[in-house]
Coordinates of C-alpha atoms and ligand atoms in Angstrom, one line a residue:
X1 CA 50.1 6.9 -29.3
X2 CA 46.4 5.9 -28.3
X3 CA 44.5 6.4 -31.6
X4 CA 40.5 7.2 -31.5
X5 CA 37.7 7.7 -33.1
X6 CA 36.6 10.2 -31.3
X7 CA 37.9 12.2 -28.5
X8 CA 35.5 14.8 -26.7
X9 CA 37.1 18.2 -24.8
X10 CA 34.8 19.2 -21.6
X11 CA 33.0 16.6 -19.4
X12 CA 29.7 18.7 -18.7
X13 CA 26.6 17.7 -19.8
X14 CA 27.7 18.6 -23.3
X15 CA 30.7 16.0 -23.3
X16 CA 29.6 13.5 -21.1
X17 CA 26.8 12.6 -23.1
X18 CA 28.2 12.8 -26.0
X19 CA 30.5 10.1 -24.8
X20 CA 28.2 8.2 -24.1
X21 CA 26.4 8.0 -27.2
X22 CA 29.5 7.2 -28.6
X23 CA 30.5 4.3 -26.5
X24 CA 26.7 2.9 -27.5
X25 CA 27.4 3.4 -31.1
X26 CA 30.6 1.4 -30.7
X27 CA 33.0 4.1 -31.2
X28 CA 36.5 4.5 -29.8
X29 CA 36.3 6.9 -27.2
X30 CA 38.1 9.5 -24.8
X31 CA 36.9 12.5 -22.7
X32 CA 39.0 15.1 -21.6
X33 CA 38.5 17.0 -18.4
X34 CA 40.7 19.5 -16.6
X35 CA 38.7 19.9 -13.6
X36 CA 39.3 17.0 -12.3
X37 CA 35.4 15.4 -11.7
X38 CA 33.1 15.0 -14.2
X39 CA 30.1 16.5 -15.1
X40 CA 31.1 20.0 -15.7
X41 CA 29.2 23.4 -15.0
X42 CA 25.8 21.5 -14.3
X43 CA 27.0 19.0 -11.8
X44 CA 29.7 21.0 -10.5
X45 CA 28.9 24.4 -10.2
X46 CA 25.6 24.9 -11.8
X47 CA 22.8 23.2 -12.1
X48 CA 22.7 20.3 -9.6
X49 CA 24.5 22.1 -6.6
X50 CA 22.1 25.6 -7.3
X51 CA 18.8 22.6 -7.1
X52 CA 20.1 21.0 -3.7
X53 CA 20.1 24.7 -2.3
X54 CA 17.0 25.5 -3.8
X55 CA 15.3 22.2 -2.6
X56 CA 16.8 22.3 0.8
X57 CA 15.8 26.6 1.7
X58 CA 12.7 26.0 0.1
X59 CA 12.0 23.2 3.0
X60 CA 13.9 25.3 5.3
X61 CA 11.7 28.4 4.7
X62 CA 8.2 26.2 4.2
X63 CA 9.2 24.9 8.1
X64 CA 9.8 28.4 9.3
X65 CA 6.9 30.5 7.1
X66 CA 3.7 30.3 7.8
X67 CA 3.4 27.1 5.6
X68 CA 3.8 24.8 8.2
X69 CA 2.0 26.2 10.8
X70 CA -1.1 26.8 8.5
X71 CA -1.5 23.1 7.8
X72 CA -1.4 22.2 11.5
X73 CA 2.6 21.1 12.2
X74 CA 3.9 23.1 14.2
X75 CA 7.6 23.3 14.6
X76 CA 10.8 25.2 15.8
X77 CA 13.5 24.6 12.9
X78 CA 17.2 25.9 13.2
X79 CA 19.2 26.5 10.3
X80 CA 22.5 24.5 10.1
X81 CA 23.5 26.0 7.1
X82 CA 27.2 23.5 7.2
X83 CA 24.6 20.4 6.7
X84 CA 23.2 22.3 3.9
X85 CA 25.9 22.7 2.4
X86 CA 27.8 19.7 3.2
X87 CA 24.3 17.5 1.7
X88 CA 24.8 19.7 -1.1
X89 CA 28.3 18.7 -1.7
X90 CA 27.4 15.1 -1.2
X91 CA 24.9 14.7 -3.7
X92 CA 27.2 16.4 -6.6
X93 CA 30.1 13.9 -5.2
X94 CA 27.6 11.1 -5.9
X95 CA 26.2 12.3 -9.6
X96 CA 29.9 13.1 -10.7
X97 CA 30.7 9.6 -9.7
X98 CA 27.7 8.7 -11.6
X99 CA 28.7 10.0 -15.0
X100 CA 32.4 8.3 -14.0
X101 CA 30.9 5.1 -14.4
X102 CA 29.0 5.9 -17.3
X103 CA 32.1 6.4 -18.7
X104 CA 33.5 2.5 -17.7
X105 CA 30.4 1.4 -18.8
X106 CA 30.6 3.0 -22.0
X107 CA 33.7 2.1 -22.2
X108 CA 35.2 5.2 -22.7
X109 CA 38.5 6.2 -21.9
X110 CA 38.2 9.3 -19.3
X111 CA 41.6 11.3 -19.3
X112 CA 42.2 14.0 -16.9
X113 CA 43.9 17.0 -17.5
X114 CA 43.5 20.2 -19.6
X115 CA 43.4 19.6 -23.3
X116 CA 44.4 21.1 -26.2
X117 CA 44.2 20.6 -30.2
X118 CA 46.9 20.5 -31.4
X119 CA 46.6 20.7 -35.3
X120 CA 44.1 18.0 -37.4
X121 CA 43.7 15.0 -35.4
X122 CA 45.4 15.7 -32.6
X123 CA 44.6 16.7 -29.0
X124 CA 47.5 17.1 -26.0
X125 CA 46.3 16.9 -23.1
X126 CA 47.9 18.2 -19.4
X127 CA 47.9 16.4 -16.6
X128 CA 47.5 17.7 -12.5
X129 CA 51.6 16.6 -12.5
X130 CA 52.3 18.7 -15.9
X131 CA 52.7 15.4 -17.8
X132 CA 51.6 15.3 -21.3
X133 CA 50.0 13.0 -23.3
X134 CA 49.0 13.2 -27.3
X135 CA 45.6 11.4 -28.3
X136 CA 45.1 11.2 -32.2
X137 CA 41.7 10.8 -33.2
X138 CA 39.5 10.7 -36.4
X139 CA 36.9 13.2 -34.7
X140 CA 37.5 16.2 -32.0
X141 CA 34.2 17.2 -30.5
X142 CA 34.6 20.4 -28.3
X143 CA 32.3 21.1 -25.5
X144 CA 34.0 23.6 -23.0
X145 CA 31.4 25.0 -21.7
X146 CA 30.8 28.4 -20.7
X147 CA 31.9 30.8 -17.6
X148 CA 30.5 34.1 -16.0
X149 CA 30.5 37.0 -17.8
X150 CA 32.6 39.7 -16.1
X151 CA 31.4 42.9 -15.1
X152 CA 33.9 46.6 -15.6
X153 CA 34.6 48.1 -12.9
X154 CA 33.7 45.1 -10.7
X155 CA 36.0 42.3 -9.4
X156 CA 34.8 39.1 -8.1
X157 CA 37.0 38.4 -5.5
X158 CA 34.4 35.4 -4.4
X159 CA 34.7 36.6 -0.7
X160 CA 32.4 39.5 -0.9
X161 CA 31.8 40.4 -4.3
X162 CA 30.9 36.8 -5.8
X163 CA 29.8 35.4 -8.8
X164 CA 27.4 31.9 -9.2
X165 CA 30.1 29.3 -8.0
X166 CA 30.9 31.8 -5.0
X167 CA 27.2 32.7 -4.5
X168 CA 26.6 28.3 -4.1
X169 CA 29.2 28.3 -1.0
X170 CA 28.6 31.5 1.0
X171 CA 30.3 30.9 4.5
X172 CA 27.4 32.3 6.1
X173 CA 23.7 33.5 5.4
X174 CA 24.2 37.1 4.8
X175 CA 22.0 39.8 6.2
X176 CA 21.9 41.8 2.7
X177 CA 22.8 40.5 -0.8
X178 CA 22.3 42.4 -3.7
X179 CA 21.8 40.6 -7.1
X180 CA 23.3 42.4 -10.3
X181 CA 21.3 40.9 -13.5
X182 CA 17.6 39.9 -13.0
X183 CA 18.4 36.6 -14.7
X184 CA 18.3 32.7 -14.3
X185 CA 21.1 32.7 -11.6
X186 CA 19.8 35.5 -9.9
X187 CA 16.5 35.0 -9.6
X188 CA 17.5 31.1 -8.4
X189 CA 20.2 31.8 -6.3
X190 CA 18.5 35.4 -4.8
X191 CA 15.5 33.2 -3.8
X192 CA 18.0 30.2 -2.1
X193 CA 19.4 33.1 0.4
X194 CA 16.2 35.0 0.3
X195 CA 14.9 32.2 2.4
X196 CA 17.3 31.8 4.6
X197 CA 16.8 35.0 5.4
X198 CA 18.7 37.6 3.5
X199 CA 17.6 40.6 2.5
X200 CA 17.5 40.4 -1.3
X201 CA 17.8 43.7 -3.8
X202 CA 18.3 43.0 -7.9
X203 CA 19.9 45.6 -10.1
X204 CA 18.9 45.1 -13.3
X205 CA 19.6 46.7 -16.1
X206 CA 17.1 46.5 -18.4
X207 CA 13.5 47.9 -17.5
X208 CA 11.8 43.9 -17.0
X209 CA 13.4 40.9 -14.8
X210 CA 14.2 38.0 -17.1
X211 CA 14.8 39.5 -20.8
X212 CA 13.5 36.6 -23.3
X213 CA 11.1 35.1 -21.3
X214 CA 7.1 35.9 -22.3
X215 CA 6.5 39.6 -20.9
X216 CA 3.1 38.5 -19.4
X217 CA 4.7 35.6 -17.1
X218 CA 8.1 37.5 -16.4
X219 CA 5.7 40.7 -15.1
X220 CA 3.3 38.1 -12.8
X221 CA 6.4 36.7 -11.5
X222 CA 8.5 40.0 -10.6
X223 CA 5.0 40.6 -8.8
X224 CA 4.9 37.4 -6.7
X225 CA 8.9 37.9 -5.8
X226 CA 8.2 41.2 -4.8
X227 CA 5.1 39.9 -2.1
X228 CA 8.3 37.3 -1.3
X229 CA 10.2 40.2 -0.2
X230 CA 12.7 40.4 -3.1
X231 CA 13.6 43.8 -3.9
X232 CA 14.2 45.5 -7.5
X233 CA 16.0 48.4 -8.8
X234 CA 15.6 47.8 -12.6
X235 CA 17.0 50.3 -15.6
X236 CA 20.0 50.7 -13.5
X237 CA 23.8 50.4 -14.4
X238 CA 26.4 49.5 -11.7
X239 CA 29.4 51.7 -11.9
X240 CA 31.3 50.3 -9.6
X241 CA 32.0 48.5 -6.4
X242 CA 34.4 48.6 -3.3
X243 CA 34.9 45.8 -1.1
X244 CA 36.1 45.5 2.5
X245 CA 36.5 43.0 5.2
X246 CA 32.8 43.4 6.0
X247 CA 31.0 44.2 3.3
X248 CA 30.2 45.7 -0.3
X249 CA 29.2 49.5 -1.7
X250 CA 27.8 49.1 -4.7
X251 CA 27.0 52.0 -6.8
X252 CA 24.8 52.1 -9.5
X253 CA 22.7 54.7 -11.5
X254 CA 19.6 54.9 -14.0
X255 CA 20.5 53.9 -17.3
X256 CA 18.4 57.6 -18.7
X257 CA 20.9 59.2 -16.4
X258 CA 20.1 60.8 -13.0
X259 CA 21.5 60.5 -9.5
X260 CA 23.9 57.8 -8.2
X261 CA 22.7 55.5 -5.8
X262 CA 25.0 53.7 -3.4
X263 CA 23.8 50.6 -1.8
X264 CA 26.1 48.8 1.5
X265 CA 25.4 45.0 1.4
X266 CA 26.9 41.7 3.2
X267 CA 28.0 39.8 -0.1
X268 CA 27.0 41.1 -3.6
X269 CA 26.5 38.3 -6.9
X270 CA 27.2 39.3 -10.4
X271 CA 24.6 36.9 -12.6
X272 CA 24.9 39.6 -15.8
X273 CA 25.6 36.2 -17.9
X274 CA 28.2 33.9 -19.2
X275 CA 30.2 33.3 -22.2
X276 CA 31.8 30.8 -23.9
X277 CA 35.4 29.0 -22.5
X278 CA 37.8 28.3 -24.8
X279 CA 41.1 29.0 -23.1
X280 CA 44.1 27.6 -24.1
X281 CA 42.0 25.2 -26.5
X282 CA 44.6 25.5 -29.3
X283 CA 41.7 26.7 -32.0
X284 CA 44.5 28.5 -33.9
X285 CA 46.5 25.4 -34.5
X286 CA 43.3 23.9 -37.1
X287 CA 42.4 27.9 -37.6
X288 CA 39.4 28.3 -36.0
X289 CA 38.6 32.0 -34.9
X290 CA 35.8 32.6 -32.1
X291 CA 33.3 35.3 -32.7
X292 CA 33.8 38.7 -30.2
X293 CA 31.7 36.5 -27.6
X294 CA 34.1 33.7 -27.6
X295 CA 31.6 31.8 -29.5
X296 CA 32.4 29.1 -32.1
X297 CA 30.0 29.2 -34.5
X298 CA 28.6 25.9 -35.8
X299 CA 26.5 24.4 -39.0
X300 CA 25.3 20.7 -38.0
X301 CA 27.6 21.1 -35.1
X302 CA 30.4 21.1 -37.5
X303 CA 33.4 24.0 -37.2
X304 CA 34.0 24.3 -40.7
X305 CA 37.3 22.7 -40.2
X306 CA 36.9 18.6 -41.0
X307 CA 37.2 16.4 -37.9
X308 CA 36.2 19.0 -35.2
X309 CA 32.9 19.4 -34.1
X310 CA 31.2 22.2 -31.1
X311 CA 28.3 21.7 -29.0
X312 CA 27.3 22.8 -25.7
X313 CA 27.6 26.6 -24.0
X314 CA 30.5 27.1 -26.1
X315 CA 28.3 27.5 -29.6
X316 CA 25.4 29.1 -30.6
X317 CA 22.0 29.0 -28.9
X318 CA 20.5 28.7 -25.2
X319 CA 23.1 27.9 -22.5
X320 CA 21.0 25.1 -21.1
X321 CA 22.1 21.3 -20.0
X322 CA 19.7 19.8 -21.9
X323 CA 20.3 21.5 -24.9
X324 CA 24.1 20.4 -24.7
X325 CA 22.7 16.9 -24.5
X326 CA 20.8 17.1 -27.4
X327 CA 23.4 18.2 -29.6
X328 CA 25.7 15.9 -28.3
X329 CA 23.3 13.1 -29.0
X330 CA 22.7 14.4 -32.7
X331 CA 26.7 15.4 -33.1
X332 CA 28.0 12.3 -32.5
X333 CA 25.0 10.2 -34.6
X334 CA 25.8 12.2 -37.8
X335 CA 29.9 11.5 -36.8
X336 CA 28.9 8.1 -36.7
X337 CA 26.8 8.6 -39.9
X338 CA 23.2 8.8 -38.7
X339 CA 21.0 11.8 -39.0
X340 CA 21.4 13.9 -35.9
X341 CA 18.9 16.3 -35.3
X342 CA 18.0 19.3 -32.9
X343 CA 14.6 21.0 -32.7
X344 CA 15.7 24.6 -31.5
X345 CA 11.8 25.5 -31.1
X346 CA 10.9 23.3 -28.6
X347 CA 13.7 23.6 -26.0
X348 CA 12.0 24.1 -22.8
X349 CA 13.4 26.7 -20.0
X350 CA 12.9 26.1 -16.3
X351 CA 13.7 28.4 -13.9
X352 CA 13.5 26.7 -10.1
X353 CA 12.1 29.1 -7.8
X354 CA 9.0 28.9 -5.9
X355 CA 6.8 29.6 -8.0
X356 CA 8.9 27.6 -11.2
X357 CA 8.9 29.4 -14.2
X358 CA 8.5 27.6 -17.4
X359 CA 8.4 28.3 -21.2
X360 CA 8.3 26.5 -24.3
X361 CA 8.6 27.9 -28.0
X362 CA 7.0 31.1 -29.1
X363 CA 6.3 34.1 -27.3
X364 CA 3.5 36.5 -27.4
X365 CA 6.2 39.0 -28.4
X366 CA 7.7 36.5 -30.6
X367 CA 4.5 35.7 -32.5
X368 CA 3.9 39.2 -32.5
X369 CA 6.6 40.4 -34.5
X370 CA 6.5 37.6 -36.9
X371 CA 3.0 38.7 -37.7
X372 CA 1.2 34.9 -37.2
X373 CA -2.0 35.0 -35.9
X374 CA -2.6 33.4 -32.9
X375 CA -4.6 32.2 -30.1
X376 CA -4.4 32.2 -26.6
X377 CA -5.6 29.9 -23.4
X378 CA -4.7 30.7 -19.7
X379 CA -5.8 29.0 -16.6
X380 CA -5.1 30.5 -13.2
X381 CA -4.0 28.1 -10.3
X382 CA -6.3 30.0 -8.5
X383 CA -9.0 27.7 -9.8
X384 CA -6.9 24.3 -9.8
X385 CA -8.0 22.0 -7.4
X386 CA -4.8 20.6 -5.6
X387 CA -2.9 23.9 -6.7
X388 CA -6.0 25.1 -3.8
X389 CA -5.9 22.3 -1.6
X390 CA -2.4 22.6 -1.3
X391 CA -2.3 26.3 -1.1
X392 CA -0.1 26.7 -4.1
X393 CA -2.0 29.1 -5.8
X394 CA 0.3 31.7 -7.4
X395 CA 0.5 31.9 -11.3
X396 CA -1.0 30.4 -14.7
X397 CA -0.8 28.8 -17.5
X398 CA -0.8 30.2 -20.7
X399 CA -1.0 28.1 -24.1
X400 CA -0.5 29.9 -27.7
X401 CA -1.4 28.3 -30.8
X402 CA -2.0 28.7 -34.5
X403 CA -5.1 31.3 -35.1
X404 CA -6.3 28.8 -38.2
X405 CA -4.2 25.2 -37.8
X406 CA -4.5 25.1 -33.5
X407 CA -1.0 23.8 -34.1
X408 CA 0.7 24.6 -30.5
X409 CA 3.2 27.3 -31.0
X410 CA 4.7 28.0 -27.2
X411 CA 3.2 27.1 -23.6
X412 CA 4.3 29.6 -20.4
X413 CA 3.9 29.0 -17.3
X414 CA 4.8 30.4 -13.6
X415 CA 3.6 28.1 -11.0
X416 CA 4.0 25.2 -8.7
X417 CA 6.1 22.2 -10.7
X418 CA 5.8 23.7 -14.0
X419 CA 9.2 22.8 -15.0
X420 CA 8.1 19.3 -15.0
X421 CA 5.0 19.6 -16.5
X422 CA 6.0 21.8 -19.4
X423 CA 7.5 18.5 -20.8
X424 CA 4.2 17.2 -21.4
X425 CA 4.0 20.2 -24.2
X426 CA 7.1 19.7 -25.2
X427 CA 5.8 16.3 -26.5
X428 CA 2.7 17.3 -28.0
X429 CA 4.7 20.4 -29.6
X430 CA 7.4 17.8 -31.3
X431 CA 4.2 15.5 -32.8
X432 CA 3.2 18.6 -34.1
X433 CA -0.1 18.9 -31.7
X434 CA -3.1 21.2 -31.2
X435 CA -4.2 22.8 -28.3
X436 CA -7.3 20.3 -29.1
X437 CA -5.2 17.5 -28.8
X438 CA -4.0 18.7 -25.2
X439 CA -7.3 19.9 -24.4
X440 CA -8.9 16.3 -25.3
X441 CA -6.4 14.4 -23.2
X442 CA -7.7 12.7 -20.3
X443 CA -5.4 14.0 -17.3
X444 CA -5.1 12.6 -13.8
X445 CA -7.3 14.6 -11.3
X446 CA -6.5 15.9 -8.8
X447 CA -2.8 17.1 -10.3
X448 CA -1.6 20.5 -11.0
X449 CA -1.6 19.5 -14.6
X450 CA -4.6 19.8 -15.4
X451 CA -3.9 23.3 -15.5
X452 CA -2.0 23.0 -18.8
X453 CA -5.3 21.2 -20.1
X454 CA -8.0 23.6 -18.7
X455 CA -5.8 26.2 -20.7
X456 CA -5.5 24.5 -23.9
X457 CA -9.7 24.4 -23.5
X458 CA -9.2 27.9 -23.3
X459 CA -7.9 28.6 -26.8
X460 CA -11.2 27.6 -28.1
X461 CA -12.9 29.3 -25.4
X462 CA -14.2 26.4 -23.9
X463 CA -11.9 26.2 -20.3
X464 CA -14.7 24.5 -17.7
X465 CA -13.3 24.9 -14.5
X466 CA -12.3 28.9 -13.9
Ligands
FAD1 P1 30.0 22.7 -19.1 O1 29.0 22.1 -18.3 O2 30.5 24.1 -18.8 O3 31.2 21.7 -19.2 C1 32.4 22.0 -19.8 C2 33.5 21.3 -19.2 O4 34.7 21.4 -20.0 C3 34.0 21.9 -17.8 O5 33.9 20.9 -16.8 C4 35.4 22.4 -18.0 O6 36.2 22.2 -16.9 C5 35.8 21.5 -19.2 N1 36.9 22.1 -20.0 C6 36.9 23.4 -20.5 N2 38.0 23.5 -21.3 C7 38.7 22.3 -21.2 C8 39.9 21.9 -21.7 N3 40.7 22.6 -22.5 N4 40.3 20.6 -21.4 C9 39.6 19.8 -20.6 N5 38.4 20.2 -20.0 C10 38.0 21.5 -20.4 N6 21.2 24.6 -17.1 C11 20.0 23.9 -17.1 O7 19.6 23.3 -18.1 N7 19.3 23.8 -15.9 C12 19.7 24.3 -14.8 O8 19.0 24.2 -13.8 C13 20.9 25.1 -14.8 N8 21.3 25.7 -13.7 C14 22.5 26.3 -13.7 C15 22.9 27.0 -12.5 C16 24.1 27.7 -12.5 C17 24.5 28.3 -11.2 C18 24.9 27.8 -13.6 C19 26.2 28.5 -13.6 C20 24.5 27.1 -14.8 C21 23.3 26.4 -14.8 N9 22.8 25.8 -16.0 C22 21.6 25.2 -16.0 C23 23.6 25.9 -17.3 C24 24.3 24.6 -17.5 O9 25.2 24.4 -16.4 C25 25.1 24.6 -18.8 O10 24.2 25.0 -19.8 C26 25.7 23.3 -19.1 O11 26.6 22.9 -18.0 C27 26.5 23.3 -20.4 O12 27.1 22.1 -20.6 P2 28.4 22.0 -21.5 O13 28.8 20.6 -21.5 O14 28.3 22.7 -22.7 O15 29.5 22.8 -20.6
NAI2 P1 20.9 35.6 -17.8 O1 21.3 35.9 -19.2 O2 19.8 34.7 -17.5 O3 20.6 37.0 -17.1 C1 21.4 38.0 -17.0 C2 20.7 39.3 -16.6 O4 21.6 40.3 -16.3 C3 19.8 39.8 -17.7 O5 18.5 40.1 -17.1 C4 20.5 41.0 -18.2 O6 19.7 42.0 -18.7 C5 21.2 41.5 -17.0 N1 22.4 42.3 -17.2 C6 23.4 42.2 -18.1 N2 24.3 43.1 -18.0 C7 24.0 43.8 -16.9 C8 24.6 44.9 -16.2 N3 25.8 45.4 -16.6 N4 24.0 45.4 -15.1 C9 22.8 44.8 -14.6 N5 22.2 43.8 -15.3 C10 22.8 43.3 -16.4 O7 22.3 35.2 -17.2 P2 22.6 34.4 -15.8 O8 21.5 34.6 -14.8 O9 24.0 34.9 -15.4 O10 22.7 32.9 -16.2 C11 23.6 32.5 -17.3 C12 23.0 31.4 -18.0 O11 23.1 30.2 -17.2 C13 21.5 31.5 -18.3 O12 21.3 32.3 -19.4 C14 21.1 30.1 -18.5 O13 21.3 29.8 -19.8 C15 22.0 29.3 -17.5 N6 21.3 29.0 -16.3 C16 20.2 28.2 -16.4 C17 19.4 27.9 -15.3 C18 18.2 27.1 -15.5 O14 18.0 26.6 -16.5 N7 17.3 27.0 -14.5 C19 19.8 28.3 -14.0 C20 21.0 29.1 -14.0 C21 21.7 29.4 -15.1

């Protein structure tokens, strides 16, 4: 029986890494993974594939807008949406192969098949062929990942009623698609067909599109998607939907009560969420119970039970790749008896539309109801030189920070490439920086990041160029 040190369930970002850092640290090491590829959700089905579509309509629509023509190229495009798709598939092909030989590398042992713990020390694991195979190992790290939460009284069949995995493979680009949940996914996946030239609706249920997010950016961005063409019902529940060979009816009423409405569509996506996976995982065996989520709860990304560790989707916190990294990075040092840490305030959030929307740390809400007292600098990309130049101009910047220390407390942002330049707050955040420190940073000009440091100028009311 192959004996380890440590042997990780899930090969998403969660698990993958983690296995990794465990083949540095000179551990023995297996990964488990059912689906037969590595790299989970985010490579798979999630974030890689949803970027490649996002990449390649946002080219797709810049070439058919007015984009092109206004900066003088004129040309006639034609959507081949199986080269899209099959570019798509392609590029995840090559990044699952990737983490494969990270693995050799590493040199950790990848196992395929669905595992299973099966009391302390033990995992079972099911191959394709229904073989079975026991690893016993010192350590069991968990990382299963998450899956879409269902909605009652709707059933994705992934033909016409679909959820995100569906929503990434549509045979065709449909004339209307309505989004249920005004989230990530939605918003994301909306905007991919959106620009290949669906007609987009979002039924949300709350009264604001992305619950969580700073109210301030979420309301300028509803605002910009709306001038893209993307429709929104919000405060409404879905009661119910009835496919047929051509399309959807989708029925959903205000939350307050009032009217039904009932709304025909090509293909609907459910984005209302997801929840943690932990099917057939053999928790009971060591006694672990999930919490009504599915969720297994963690301290130090220990279970409570010794030898078996969580991290990833399937515990507590944002559902986010990087954030499974992280812990998988600081699990596996403390199993190896180094002191992991996560820093749960600064984990950044990107969402990849045009415009990108990105946050770090506190909230204006946030800040509010915790009673600190703080300050606030915005910029406009209106006033940002190659934001202007390259007619980018939608959205802001916004920086909060301590009232007396300046101490940075959260940074949101909708605009062009803000997902990659939140990171430079992210830094000055985790060095415990002020908005002065940001503010006093020489940044390369002409760059849309000098945005983030006209609006740290503007927390001491000293922004120069708006
Ligand atoms: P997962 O990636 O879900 O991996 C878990 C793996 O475990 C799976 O491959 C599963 O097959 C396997 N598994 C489960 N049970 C077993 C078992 N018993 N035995 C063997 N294997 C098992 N996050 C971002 O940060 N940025 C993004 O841009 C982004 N985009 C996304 C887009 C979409 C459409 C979706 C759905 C998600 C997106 N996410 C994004 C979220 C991201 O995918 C997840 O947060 C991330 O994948 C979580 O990693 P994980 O390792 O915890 O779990
Ligand atoms: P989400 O939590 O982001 O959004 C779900 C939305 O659905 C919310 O606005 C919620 O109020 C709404 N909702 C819930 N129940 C509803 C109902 N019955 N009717 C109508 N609306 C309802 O979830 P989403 O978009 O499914 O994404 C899941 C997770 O995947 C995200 O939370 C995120 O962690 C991850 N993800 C991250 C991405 C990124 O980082 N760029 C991209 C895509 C997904």
């Amino acid at each position: 029986m192959a004996q380890y040190d440590v042997v990780i369930i899930g090969g998403g970002p969660g698990g993958y890494n983690a296995a990794i850092r465990a083949g540095q640290l000179g551990l023995k090491t297996a990964i488990v993974e059912g689906r037969g590829k590595l790299g989970g959700t985010c490579l798979n089905v999630g974030c890689m594939p949803s970027k490649a579509l996002l990449h390649a309509s946002e080219m797709y629509e810049a070439a058919t807008g007015p984009e092109f023509a206004k900066l003088g190229i004129e040309v006639k495009p034609k959507l081949n949406l199986v080269q899209m798709m099959a570019q798509k598939a392609e590029s995840v092909e090559a990044l699952t192969k990737g983490v494969e030989f990270l693995m050799k590398k590493n040199k950790v042992d990848y196992v395929k098949g669905w595992g299973r713990i099966d009391g302390a020390g033990k995992v079972v694991v099911k191959a394709e062929d229904g073989s079975e195979t026991t690893l016993e190992t010192k350590n069991i790290v968990i990382a299963t990942g998450s899956e879409p939460t269902p909605l009652p009284g709707v059933t994705i069949d992934n033909k016409r009623v679909v959820d995100s995995t569906g929503a990434l493979s549509l045979p065709e680009v449909p004339k209307s698609l309505v989004v249920v949940g005004a989230g990530v996914i939605g918003l994301e996946l909306g905007s991919v067909w959106k620009r290949l030239g669906a007609e987009v609706t979002v039924v949300e249920y709350l009264d604001r599109i992305l619950p969580g997010t700073d109210t301030e950016v979420a309301n300028a961005f509803q605002k910009i998607l709306t001038k893209q063409g993307f429709k929104f019902s919000l405060r409404a529940k879905v009661t119910g939907a009835t496919a047929s060979a051509k399309g959807v009816k989708l029925t959903h009423e205000p939350v307050a009560g009032g009217e039904a409405t009932t709304i025909e569509a090509d293909y609907v996506l459910v984005a209302i969420g997801r929840r943690p996976y932990t099917q057939g995982l053999g928790l009971e065996t060591v006694g672990i119970t999930p919490d009504k989520r599915g969720m297994i709860a963690n301290d130090h990304y220990k279970t409570g039970v010794d030898g078996v560790w969580v991290i990833g989707d399937v515990t507590s916190g944002p559902m986010l790749a990087h954030k499974a990294e992280d812990e998988a990075v600081a699990c596996i040092e403390l199993i190896a008896g180094k002191a992991g840490h996560v820093n749960y305030d600064i984990i950044p959030g990107v969402i990849y539309t045009s415009p990108e929307v990105a946050t770090v740390g506190k909230t204006e809400e946030d800040l509010k109801a915790a009673g600190v007292a703080y300050k606030v600098g915005k910029f406009p990309f209106l006033a940002n030189s190659r934001a202007k130049i390259n007619h980018e101009t939608d959205g802001f910047v916004k920086v909060l920070a301590d009232a007396k220390t300046d101490r940075i407390l959260g940074a949101h942002a909708v605009g062009p490439n803000v997902g990659d330049m939140i990171a430079e707050i992210c830094v000055a955040m985790e060095f415990g920086g002020a908005s002065e420190d940001v503010a006093r940073t020489c940044h390369p000009h002409p760059t849309r990041s000098e945005a983030f440091r006209q609006a740290a100028m503007g927390v001491e009311g000293w922004t120069m160029q708006a």
